Amino acid sequence: MSRSLLALAAVLLAGCATHFTNVLQITPGTPREAVLARAGQPTRVVPLPQGGQRLQYSLQPMGRFAFMVDLDAGGRVTSARQVLTAAGFQRIEPGRWNRADVEREFGPPARIDGVASWDGPVMTYRWMDGDRSDMFYWVYLDRQDVVQRAHPGMEFVNAPNDRN
């Protein structure tokens, strides 16, 4: 790929990230229409178990952020946050959560793979840890799509020392 195409892709990704970070400036009580005017169309809209809906703004598969805007049944914001964090991933409960739970909480994964040592799909999320290191978070599902284990790992291709 030419350098100009790589530069254009970087500018476009940076623009998307800046656009989506507008989500973090949305305050509780904001109506749905104002959220859409500020942040644009979400990647996905999912119902919440307690009523209302979640607007998902995800930068997966290549980005490292996913922003969630929760709306109550009346269509007003109750919270807006970036969810691809260590604390967010620690909420995953193996044996209790399923694929729908994971995607509701974190949005669609960057990819879904299979590995020879695991009899089920493995969801991969890209994220950035507190040290700004590029990371993966893997969620291992069984054949019934129930989470059996989950853990982080370093994405060495884009490690901080590679950015010089």
PDB file of C-alpha atoms in Angstrom:
ATOM      1  CA  MET A   1       0.000   0.000   0.000  1.00  0.00           C
ATOM      2  CA  SER A   2       1.354   3.432  -0.863  1.00  0.00           C
ATOM      3  CA  ARG A   3       2.367   5.937   1.794  1.00  0.00           C
ATOM      4  CA  SER A   4      -0.357   8.360   0.678  1.00  0.00           C
ATOM      5  CA  LEU A   5      -3.052   5.709   1.158  1.00  0.00           C
ATOM      6  CA  LEU A   6      -1.674   4.865   4.598  1.00  0.00           C
ATOM      7  CA  ALA A   7      -1.654   8.553   5.531  1.00  0.00           C
ATOM      8  CA  LEU A   8      -5.247   8.962   4.309  1.00  0.00           C
ATOM      9  CA  ALA A   9      -6.351   5.924   6.326  1.00  0.00           C
ATOM     10  CA  ALA A  10      -4.668   7.329   9.456  1.00  0.00           C
ATOM     11  CA  VAL A  11      -6.389  10.707   8.996  1.00  0.00           C
ATOM     12  CA  LEU A  12      -9.777   9.044   8.498  1.00  0.00           C
ATOM     13  CA  LEU A  13      -9.354   6.862  11.602  1.00  0.00           C
ATOM     14  CA  ALA A  14      -8.278   9.887  13.659  1.00  0.00           C
ATOM     15  CA  GLY A  15     -11.322  11.784  12.409  1.00  0.00           C
ATOM     16  CA  CYS A  16     -13.613   8.927  13.417  1.00  0.00           C
ATOM     17  CA  ALA A  17     -12.036   8.748  16.858  1.00  0.00           C
ATOM     18  CA  THR A  18     -12.471  12.501  17.353  1.00  0.00           C
ATOM     19  CA  HIS A  19     -16.063  12.301  16.104  1.00  0.00           C
ATOM     20  CA  PHE A  20     -16.911   9.443  18.462  1.00  0.00           C
ATOM     21  CA  THR A  21     -15.264  11.053  21.477  1.00  0.00           C
ATOM     22  CA  ASN A  22     -18.076  13.613  21.215  1.00  0.00           C
ATOM     23  CA  VAL A  23     -20.117  10.832  22.811  1.00  0.00           C
ATOM     24  CA  LEU A  24     -18.241  11.326  26.099  1.00  0.00           C
ATOM     25  CA  GLN A  25     -19.450  14.937  26.267  1.00  0.00           C
ATOM     26  CA  ILE A  26     -23.114  13.883  26.189  1.00  0.00           C
ATOM     27  CA  THR A  27     -24.753  14.435  29.555  1.00  0.00           C
ATOM     28  CA  PRO A  28     -27.566  12.513  31.270  1.00  0.00           C
ATOM     29  CA  GLY A  29     -30.993  13.748  30.255  1.00  0.00           C
ATOM     30  CA  THR A  30     -29.975  14.529  26.672  1.00  0.00           C
ATOM     31  CA  PRO A  31     -32.675  13.379  24.217  1.00  0.00           C
ATOM     32  CA  ARG A  32     -31.886  10.662  21.666  1.00  0.00           C
ATOM     33  CA  GLU A  33     -32.257  13.093  18.737  1.00  0.00           C
ATOM     34  CA  ALA A  34     -29.560  15.365  20.212  1.00  0.00           C
ATOM     35  CA  VAL A  35     -27.216  12.379  20.616  1.00  0.00           C
ATOM     36  CA  LEU A  36     -27.696  11.436  16.961  1.00  0.00           C
ATOM     37  CA  ALA A  37     -27.150  15.059  15.885  1.00  0.00           C
ATOM     38  CA  ARG A  38     -23.889  15.218  17.854  1.00  0.00           C
ATOM     39  CA  ALA A  39     -22.451  11.719  17.348  1.00  0.00           C
ATOM     40  CA  GLY A  40     -24.166  10.507  14.181  1.00  0.00           C
ATOM     41  CA  GLN A  41     -25.690   7.117  13.548  1.00  0.00           C
ATOM     42  CA  PRO A  42     -24.500   4.410  15.953  1.00  0.00           C
ATOM     43  CA  THR A  43     -22.731   1.257  14.852  1.00  0.00           C
ATOM     44  CA  ARG A  44     -25.504  -0.754  16.469  1.00  0.00           C
ATOM     45  CA  VAL A  45     -28.602  -0.235  18.639  1.00  0.00           C
ATOM     46  CA  VAL A  46     -29.388  -2.918  21.221  1.00  0.00           C
ATOM     47  CA  PRO A  47     -32.186  -3.252  23.783  1.00  0.00           C
ATOM     48  CA  LEU A  48     -31.242  -3.111  27.463  1.00  0.00           C
ATOM     49  CA  PRO A  49     -32.550  -5.765  29.880  1.00  0.00           C
ATOM     50  CA  GLN A  50     -34.040  -3.141  32.216  1.00  0.00           C
ATOM     51  CA  GLY A  51     -35.751  -1.287  29.336  1.00  0.00           C
ATOM     52  CA  GLY A  52     -34.505   1.424  27.047  1.00  0.00           C
ATOM     53  CA  GLN A  53     -31.727   0.932  24.563  1.00  0.00           C
ATOM     54  CA  ARG A  54     -27.998   1.275  24.082  1.00  0.00           C
ATOM     55  CA  LEU A  55     -26.470   3.187  21.180  1.00  0.00           C
ATOM     56  CA  GLN A  56     -23.112   1.609  20.383  1.00  0.00           C
ATOM     57  CA  TYR A  57     -20.389   3.646  18.683  1.00  0.00           C
ATOM     58  CA  SER A  58     -17.557   1.211  18.010  1.00  0.00           C
ATOM     59  CA  LEU A  59     -14.204   1.733  16.301  1.00  0.00           C
ATOM     60  CA  GLN A  60     -13.624  -2.031  15.992  1.00  0.00           C
ATOM     61  CA  PRO A  61     -12.138  -3.782  14.059  1.00  0.00           C
ATOM     62  CA  MET A  62      -9.047  -1.537  13.858  1.00  0.00           C
ATOM     63  CA  GLY A  63      -9.795   1.076  16.527  1.00  0.00           C
ATOM     64  CA  ARG A  64      -9.351   0.575  20.254  1.00  0.00           C
ATOM     65  CA  PHE A  65     -12.427   2.312  21.609  1.00  0.00           C
ATOM     66  CA  ALA A  66     -16.155   1.626  21.868  1.00  0.00           C
ATOM     67  CA  PHE A  67     -18.539   4.218  23.291  1.00  0.00           C
ATOM     68  CA  MET A  68     -21.923   3.306  24.726  1.00  0.00           C
ATOM     69  CA  VAL A  69     -24.830   5.677  25.237  1.00  0.00           C
ATOM     70  CA  ASP A  70     -27.628   4.240  27.361  1.00  0.00           C
ATOM     71  CA  LEU A  71     -31.136   5.613  26.938  1.00  0.00           C
ATOM     72  CA  ASP A  72     -34.100   5.118  29.235  1.00  0.00           C
ATOM     73  CA  ALA A  73     -37.514   4.022  27.968  1.00  0.00           C
ATOM     74  CA  GLY A  74     -38.335   7.685  27.263  1.00  0.00           C
ATOM     75  CA  GLY A  75     -35.313   8.081  24.980  1.00  0.00           C
ATOM     76  CA  ARG A  76     -33.162  10.186  27.321  1.00  0.00           C
ATOM     77  CA  VAL A  77     -29.500   9.520  28.110  1.00  0.00           C
ATOM     78  CA  THR A  78     -28.743   7.830  31.430  1.00  0.00           C
ATOM     79  CA  SER A  79     -24.996   7.365  30.776  1.00  0.00           C
ATOM     80  CA  ALA A  80     -22.280   7.681  28.125  1.00  0.00           C
ATOM     81  CA  ARG A  81     -18.890   5.996  28.436  1.00  0.00           C
ATOM     82  CA  GLN A  82     -15.954   4.300  26.723  1.00  0.00           C
ATOM     83  CA  VAL A  83     -16.147   0.598  27.613  1.00  0.00           C
ATOM     84  CA  LEU A  84     -13.003  -1.071  26.255  1.00  0.00           C
ATOM     85  CA  THR A  85     -11.061  -0.807  29.504  1.00  0.00           C
ATOM     86  CA  ALA A  86      -9.488  -3.225  31.974  1.00  0.00           C
ATOM     87  CA  ALA A  87     -12.254  -2.458  34.496  1.00  0.00           C
ATOM     88  CA  GLY A  88     -14.896  -2.996  31.829  1.00  0.00           C
ATOM     89  CA  PHE A  89     -13.521  -6.361  30.764  1.00  0.00           C
ATOM     90  CA  GLN A  90     -13.213  -7.513  34.384  1.00  0.00           C
ATOM     91  CA  ARG A  91     -17.013  -7.431  34.577  1.00  0.00           C
ATOM     92  CA  ILE A  92     -17.249 -10.462  32.250  1.00  0.00           C
ATOM     93  CA  GLU A  93     -18.498 -13.484  34.212  1.00  0.00           C
ATOM     94  CA  PRO A  94     -17.383 -16.829  32.753  1.00  0.00           C
ATOM     95  CA  GLY A  95     -20.147 -19.419  32.969  1.00  0.00           C
ATOM     96  CA  ARG A  96     -22.821 -16.709  33.266  1.00  0.00           C
ATOM     97  CA  TRP A  97     -22.326 -14.360  30.332  1.00  0.00           C
ATOM     98  CA  ASN A  98     -23.018 -15.392  26.756  1.00  0.00           C
ATOM     99  CA  ARG A  99     -22.062 -13.907  23.404  1.00  0.00           C
ATOM    100  CA  ALA A 100     -25.094 -11.584  23.387  1.00  0.00           C
ATOM    101  CA  ASP A 101     -24.091 -10.230  26.818  1.00  0.00           C
ATOM    102  CA  VAL A 102     -20.536  -9.542  25.645  1.00  0.00           C
ATOM    103  CA  GLU A 103     -21.692  -7.811  22.456  1.00  0.00           C
ATOM    104  CA  ARG A 104     -24.298  -5.784  24.366  1.00  0.00           C
ATOM    105  CA  GLU A 105     -21.616  -4.547  26.781  1.00  0.00           C
ATOM    106  CA  PHE A 106     -18.688  -4.048  24.360  1.00  0.00           C
ATOM    107  CA  GLY A 107     -20.144  -3.959  20.861  1.00  0.00           C
ATOM    108  CA  PRO A 108     -19.086  -6.201  18.014  1.00  0.00           C
ATOM    109  CA  PRO A 109     -15.582  -7.674  18.329  1.00  0.00           C
ATOM    110  CA  ALA A 110     -12.711  -6.869  15.997  1.00  0.00           C
ATOM    111  CA  ARG A 111     -12.860 -10.473  14.837  1.00  0.00           C
ATOM    112  CA  ILE A 112     -14.019 -13.963  15.729  1.00  0.00           C
ATOM    113  CA  ASP A 113     -11.538 -16.785  15.280  1.00  0.00           C
ATOM    114  CA  GLY A 114     -11.077 -20.417  16.085  1.00  0.00           C
ATOM    115  CA  VAL A 115      -7.956 -22.008  17.512  1.00  0.00           C
ATOM    116  CA  ALA A 116      -6.916 -25.652  17.563  1.00  0.00           C
ATOM    117  CA  SER A 117      -6.705 -25.750  21.366  1.00  0.00           C
ATOM    118  CA  TRP A 118     -10.278 -24.484  21.921  1.00  0.00           C
ATOM    119  CA  ASP A 119     -13.579 -26.069  20.837  1.00  0.00           C
ATOM    120  CA  GLY A 120     -15.550 -22.889  20.167  1.00  0.00           C
ATOM    121  CA  PRO A 121     -15.258 -19.354  18.839  1.00  0.00           C
ATOM    122  CA  VAL A 122     -12.859 -16.788  20.297  1.00  0.00           C
ATOM    123  CA  MET A 123     -13.955 -13.149  20.205  1.00  0.00           C
ATOM    124  CA  THR A 124     -11.106 -10.629  19.927  1.00  0.00           C
ATOM    125  CA  TYR A 125     -11.382  -6.979  20.975  1.00  0.00           C
ATOM    126  CA  ARG A 126      -8.678  -4.381  20.382  1.00  0.00           C
ATOM    127  CA  TRP A 127      -8.175  -1.904  23.210  1.00  0.00           C
ATOM    128  CA  MET A 128      -5.572   0.301  24.858  1.00  0.00           C
ATOM    129  CA  ASP A 129      -4.489  -0.243  28.468  1.00  0.00           C
ATOM    130  CA  GLY A 130      -3.667   2.453  31.037  1.00  0.00           C
ATOM    131  CA  ASP A 131      -0.077   2.646  29.754  1.00  0.00           C
ATOM    132  CA  ARG A 132      -1.436   3.300  26.233  1.00  0.00           C
ATOM    133  CA  SER A 133      -0.166  -0.072  25.045  1.00  0.00           C
ATOM    134  CA  ASP A 134      -2.141  -1.683  22.234  1.00  0.00           C
ATOM    135  CA  MET A 135      -3.827  -4.791  23.588  1.00  0.00           C
ATOM    136  CA  PHE A 136      -6.127  -7.641  22.648  1.00  0.00           C
ATOM    137  CA  TYR A 137      -8.859  -8.999  24.894  1.00  0.00           C
ATOM    138  CA  TRP A 138      -9.937 -12.541  24.102  1.00  0.00           C
ATOM    139  CA  VAL A 139     -13.303 -13.997  25.087  1.00  0.00           C
ATOM    140  CA  TYR A 140     -13.562 -17.783  24.701  1.00  0.00           C
ATOM    141  CA  LEU A 141     -17.053 -19.139  24.053  1.00  0.00           C
ATOM    142  CA  ASP A 142     -18.195 -22.745  24.150  1.00  0.00           C
ATOM    143  CA  ARG A 143     -20.372 -24.245  21.421  1.00  0.00           C
ATOM    144  CA  GLN A 144     -23.491 -22.864  23.167  1.00  0.00           C
ATOM    145  CA  ASP A 145     -21.971 -19.320  23.041  1.00  0.00           C
ATOM    146  CA  VAL A 146     -21.429 -19.189  26.816  1.00  0.00           C
ATOM    147  CA  VAL A 147     -18.251 -17.443  27.978  1.00  0.00           C
ATOM    148  CA  GLN A 148     -15.834 -19.952  29.504  1.00  0.00           C
ATOM    149  CA  ARG A 149     -12.776 -17.734  29.957  1.00  0.00           C
ATOM    150  CA  ALA A 150     -11.489 -14.297  29.029  1.00  0.00           C
ATOM    151  CA  HIS A 151      -8.102 -12.576  29.285  1.00  0.00           C
ATOM    152  CA  PRO A 152      -5.944  -9.759  27.895  1.00  0.00           C
ATOM    153  CA  GLY A 153      -2.803 -10.014  25.817  1.00  0.00           C
ATOM    154  CA  MET A 154      -0.330  -7.591  24.274  1.00  0.00           C
ATOM    155  CA  GLU A 155      -0.628  -6.699  20.606  1.00  0.00           C
ATOM    156  CA  PHE A 156       3.119  -6.696  19.942  1.00  0.00           C
ATOM    157  CA  VAL A 157       2.911  -5.381  16.378  1.00  0.00           C
ATOM    158  CA  ASN A 158       1.955  -1.947  17.713  1.00  0.00           C
ATOM    159  CA  ALA A 159       3.805  -1.998  21.051  1.00  0.00           C
ATOM    160  CA  PRO A 160       4.850   1.472  22.348  1.00  0.00           C
ATOM    161  CA  ASN A 161       8.499   0.880  21.373  1.00  0.00           C
ATOM    162  CA  ASP A 162       7.410   0.353  17.749  1.00  0.00           C
ATOM    163  CA  ARG A 163       6.094   3.920  17.494  1.00  0.00           C
ATOM    164  CA  ASN A 164       9.507   5.655  17.338  1.00  0.00           C
TER     165      ASN A 164
END
